[in-house]
Coordinates of N, CA and C and ligand atoms in Angstrom, one line a residue:
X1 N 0.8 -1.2 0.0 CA 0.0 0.0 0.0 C 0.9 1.3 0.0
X2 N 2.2 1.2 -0.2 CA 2.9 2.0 -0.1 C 2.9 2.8 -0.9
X3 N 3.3 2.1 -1.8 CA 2.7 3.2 -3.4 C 2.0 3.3 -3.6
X4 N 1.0 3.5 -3.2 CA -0.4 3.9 -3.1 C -0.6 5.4 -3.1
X5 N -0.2 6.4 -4.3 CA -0.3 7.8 -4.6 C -1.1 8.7 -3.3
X6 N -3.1 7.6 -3.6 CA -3.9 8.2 -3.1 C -4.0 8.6 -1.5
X7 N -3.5 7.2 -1.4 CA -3.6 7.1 0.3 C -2.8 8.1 0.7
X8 N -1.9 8.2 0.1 CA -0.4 9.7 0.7 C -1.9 11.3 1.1
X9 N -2.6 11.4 -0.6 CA -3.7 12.2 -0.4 C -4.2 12.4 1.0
X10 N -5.0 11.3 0.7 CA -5.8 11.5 1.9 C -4.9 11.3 3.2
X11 N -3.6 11.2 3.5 CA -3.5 10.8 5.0 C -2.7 12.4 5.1
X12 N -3.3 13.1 4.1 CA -2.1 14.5 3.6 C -0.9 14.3 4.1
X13 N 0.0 13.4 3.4 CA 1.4 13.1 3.5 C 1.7 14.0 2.0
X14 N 1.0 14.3 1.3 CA 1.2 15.0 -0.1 C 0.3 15.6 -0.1
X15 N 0.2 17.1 -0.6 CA -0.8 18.3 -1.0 C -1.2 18.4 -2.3
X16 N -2.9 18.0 -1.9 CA -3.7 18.5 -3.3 C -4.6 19.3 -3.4
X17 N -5.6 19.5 -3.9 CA -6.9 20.8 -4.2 C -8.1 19.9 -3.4
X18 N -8.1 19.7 -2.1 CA -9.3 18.8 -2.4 C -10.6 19.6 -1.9
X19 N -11.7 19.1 -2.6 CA -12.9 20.0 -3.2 C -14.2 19.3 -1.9
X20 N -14.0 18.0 -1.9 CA -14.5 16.8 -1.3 C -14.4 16.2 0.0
X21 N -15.0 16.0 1.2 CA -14.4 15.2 1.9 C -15.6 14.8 2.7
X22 N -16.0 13.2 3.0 CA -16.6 12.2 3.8 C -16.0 11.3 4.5
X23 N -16.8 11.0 5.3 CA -15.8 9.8 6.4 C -15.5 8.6 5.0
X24 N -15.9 8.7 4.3 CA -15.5 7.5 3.2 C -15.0 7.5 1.7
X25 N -15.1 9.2 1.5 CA -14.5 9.3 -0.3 C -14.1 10.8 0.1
X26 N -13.0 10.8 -0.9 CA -12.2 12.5 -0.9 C -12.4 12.5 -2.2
X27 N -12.4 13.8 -3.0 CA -12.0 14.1 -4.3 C -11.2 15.4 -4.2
X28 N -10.5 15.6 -5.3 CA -9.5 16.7 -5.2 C -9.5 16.4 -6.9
X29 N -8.7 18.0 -6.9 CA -8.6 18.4 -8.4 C -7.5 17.5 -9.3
X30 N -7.5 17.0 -10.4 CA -6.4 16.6 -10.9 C -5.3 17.7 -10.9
X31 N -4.2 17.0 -10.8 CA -2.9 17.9 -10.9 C -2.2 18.0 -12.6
X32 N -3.0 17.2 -13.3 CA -3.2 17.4 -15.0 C -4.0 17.7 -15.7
X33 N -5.2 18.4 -15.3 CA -6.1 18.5 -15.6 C -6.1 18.3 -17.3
X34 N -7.3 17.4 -17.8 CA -7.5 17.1 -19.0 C -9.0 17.7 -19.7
X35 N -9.4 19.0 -18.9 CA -10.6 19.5 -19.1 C -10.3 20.6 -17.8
X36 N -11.6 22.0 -18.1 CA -11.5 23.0 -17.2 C -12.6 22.4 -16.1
X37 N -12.9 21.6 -16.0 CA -12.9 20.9 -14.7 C -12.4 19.3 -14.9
X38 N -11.6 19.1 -13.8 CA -11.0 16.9 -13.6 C -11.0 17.3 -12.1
X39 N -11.9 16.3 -11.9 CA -11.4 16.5 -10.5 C -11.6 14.6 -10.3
X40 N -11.1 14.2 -9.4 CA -10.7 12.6 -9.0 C -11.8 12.5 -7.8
X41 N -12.4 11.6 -7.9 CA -13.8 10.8 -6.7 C -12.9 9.8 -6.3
X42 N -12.3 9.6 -5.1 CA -12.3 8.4 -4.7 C -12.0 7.6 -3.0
X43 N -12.6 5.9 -3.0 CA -12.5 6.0 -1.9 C -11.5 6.3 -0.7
X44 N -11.7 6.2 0.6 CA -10.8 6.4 1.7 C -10.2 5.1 1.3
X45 N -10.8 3.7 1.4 CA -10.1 2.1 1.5 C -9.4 2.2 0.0
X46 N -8.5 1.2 0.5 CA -7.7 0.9 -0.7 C -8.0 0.0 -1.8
X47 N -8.4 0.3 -2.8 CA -8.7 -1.0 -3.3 C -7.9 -0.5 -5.2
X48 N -7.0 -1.6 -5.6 CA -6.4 -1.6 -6.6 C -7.2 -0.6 -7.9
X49 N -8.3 -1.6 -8.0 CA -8.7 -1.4 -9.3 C -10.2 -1.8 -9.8
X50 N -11.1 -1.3 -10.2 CA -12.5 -1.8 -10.2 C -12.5 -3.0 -9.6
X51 N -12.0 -4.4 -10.9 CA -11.7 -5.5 -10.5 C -11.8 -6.4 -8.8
X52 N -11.6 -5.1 -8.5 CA -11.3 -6.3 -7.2 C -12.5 -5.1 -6.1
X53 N -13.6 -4.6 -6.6 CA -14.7 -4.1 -6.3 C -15.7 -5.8 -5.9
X54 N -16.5 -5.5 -4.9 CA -17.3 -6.8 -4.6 C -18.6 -6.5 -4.6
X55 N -19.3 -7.1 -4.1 CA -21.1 -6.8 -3.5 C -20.8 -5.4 -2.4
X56 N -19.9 -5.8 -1.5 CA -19.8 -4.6 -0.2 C -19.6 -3.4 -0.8
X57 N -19.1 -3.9 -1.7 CA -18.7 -2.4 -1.6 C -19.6 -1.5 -2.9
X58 N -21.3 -1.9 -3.1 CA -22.2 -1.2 -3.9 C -22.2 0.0 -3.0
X59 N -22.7 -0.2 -2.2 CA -22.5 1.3 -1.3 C -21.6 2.6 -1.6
X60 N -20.6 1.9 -1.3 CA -19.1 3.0 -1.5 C -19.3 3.3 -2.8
X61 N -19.5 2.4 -3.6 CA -19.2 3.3 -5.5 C -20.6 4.3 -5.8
X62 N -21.7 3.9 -5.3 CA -23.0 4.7 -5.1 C -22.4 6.0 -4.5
X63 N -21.8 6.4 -3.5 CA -21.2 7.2 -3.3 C -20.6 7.9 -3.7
X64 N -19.6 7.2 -4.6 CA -18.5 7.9 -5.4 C -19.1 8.6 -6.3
X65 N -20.4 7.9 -6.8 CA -21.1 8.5 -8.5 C -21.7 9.6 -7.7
X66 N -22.6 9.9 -6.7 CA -23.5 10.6 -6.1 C -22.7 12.0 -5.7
X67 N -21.0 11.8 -5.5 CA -20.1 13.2 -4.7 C -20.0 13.6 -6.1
X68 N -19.5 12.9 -7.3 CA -19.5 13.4 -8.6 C -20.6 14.4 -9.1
X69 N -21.6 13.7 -9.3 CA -22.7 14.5 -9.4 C -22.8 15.6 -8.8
X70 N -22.9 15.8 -7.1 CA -22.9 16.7 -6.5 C -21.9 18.0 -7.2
X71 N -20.8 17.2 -7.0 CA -19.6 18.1 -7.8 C -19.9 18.8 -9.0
X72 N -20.3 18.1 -10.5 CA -20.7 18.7 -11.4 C -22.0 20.0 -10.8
X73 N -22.4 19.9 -10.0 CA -23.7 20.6 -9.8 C -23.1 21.9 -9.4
X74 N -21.9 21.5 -8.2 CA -21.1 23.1 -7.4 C -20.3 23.7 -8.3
X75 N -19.8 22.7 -9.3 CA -18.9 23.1 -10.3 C -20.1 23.8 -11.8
X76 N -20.9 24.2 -11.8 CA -21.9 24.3 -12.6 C -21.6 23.9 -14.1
X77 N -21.4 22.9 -14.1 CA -21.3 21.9 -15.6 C -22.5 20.7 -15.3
X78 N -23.6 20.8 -14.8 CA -24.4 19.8 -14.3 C -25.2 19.8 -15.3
X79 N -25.6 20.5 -16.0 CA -26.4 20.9 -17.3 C -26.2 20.7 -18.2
X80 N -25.0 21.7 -18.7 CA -24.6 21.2 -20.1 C -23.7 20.2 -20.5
X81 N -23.3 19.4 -19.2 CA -23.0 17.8 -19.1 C -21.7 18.0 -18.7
X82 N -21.2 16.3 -18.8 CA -20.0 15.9 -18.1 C -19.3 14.4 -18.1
X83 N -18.6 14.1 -18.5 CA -18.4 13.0 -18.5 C -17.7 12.5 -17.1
X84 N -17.8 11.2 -16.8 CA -17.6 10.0 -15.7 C -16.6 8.8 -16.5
X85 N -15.5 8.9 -15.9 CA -14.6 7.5 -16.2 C -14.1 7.1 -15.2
X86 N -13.9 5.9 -15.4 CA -13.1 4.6 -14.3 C -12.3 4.1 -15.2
X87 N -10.8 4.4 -15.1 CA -10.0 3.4 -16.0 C -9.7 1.9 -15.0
X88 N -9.5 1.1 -16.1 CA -9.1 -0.1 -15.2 C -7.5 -0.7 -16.3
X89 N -6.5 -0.9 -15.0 CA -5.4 -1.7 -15.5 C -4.7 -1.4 -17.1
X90 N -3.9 -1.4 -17.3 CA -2.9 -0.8 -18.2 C -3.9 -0.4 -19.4
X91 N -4.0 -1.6 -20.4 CA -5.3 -1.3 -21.3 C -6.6 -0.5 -21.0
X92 N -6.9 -0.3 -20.1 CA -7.8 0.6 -19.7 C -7.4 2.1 -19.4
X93 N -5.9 2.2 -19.4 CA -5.0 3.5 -19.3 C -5.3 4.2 -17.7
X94 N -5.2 2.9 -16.8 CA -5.0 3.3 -15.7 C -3.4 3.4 -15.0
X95 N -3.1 4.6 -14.6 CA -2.0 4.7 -14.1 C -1.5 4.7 -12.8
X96 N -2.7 5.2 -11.8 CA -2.6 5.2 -10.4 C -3.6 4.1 -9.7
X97 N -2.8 3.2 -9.2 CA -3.8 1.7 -8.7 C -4.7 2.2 -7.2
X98 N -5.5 3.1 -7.4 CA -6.2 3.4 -6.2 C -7.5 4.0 -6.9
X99 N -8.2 3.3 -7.1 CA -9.3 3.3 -7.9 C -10.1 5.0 -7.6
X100 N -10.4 5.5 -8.7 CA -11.1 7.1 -9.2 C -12.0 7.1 -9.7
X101 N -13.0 7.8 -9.5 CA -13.9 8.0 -10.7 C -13.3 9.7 -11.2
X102 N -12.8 9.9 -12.6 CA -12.6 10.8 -13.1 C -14.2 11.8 -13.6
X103 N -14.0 13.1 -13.3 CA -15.3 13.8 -13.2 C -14.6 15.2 -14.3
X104 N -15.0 15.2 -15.2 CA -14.4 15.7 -16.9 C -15.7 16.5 -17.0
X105 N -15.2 18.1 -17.3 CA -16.1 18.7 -18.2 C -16.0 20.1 -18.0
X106 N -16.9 21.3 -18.9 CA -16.0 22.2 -19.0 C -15.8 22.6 -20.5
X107 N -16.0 21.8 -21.0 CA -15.7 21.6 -22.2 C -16.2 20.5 -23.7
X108 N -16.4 20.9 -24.7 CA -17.1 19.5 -25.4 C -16.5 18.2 -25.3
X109 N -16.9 17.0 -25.1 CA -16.4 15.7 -25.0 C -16.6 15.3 -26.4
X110 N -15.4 14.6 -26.8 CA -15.3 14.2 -28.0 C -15.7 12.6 -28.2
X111 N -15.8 11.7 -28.9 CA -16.2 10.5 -28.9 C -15.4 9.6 -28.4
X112 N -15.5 8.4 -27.9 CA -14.2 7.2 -27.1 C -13.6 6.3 -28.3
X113 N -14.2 7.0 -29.5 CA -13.4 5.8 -30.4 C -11.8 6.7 -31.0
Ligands
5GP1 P1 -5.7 7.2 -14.3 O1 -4.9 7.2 -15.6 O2 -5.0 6.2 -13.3 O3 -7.1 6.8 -14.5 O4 -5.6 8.6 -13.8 C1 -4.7 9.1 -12.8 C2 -4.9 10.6 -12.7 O5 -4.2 11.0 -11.5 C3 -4.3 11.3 -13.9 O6 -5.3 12.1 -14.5 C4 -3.2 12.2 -13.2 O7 -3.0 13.5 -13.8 C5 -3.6 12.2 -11.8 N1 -2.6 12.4 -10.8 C6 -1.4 11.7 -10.8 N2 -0.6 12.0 -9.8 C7 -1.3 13.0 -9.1 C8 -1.1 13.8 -7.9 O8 0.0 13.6 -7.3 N3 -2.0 14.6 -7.5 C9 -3.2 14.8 -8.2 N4 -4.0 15.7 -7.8 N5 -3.5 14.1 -9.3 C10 -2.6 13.2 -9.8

């Protein structure tokens, strides 16, 4: 869990923008932003990568989508939209193993192909 980027986040062992905070999910701003709003949803627990997401944890990811939302709404892009991604594992162009939901928008979204 050491290299675990996010956990550094949240245990603020490393400084980010963060916008978010619940006894169970932080979000903070990307530090690359790929849109005039990215901001990162994700849990407090550690968990790699979708993949290893279970039954327990419907709850937690309900959450994650629900602070997103909230977010696009404070960030006022709730309207004229926004996109939601979860990369998973290299092919899925995940780079940080601490599972996110990326919150994109700001801007027109172009197609996934
Ligand atoms: P992934 O490719 O794993 O889905 O996305 C990881 C995201 O984390 C990238 O958009 C990247 O810019 C962001 N990121 C990487 N390191 C840091 C950091 O130290 N702080 C913040 N705020 N974002 C980071």
């Amino acid at each position: 869990m050491s290299d675990d980027l996010f956990m550094k986040i949240i245990n603020r062992e490393i400084p980010a923008d963060i916008v978010y905070e619940t006894d169970e999910v932080l979000a903070f701003r990307d530090i690359a932003p790929k849109a005039p709003t990215h901001i990162l949803v994700i849990p407090k627990v550690h968990l790699r990568t979708v993949n290893d997401l279970e039954s327990a944890h419907t709850e937690l990811i309900g959450k994650l989508v629900l602070a997103a939302t909230d977010l696009a709404r404070q960030e006022g892009i709730a309207k004229e939209g926004y996109r939601l991604v979860m990369n998973c594992n290299p092919a899925g162009g995940q780079l940080v193993y601490h599972i996110h939901l990326h919150l994109l928008g700001g801007r027109q979204m172009r197609g996934l192909g």
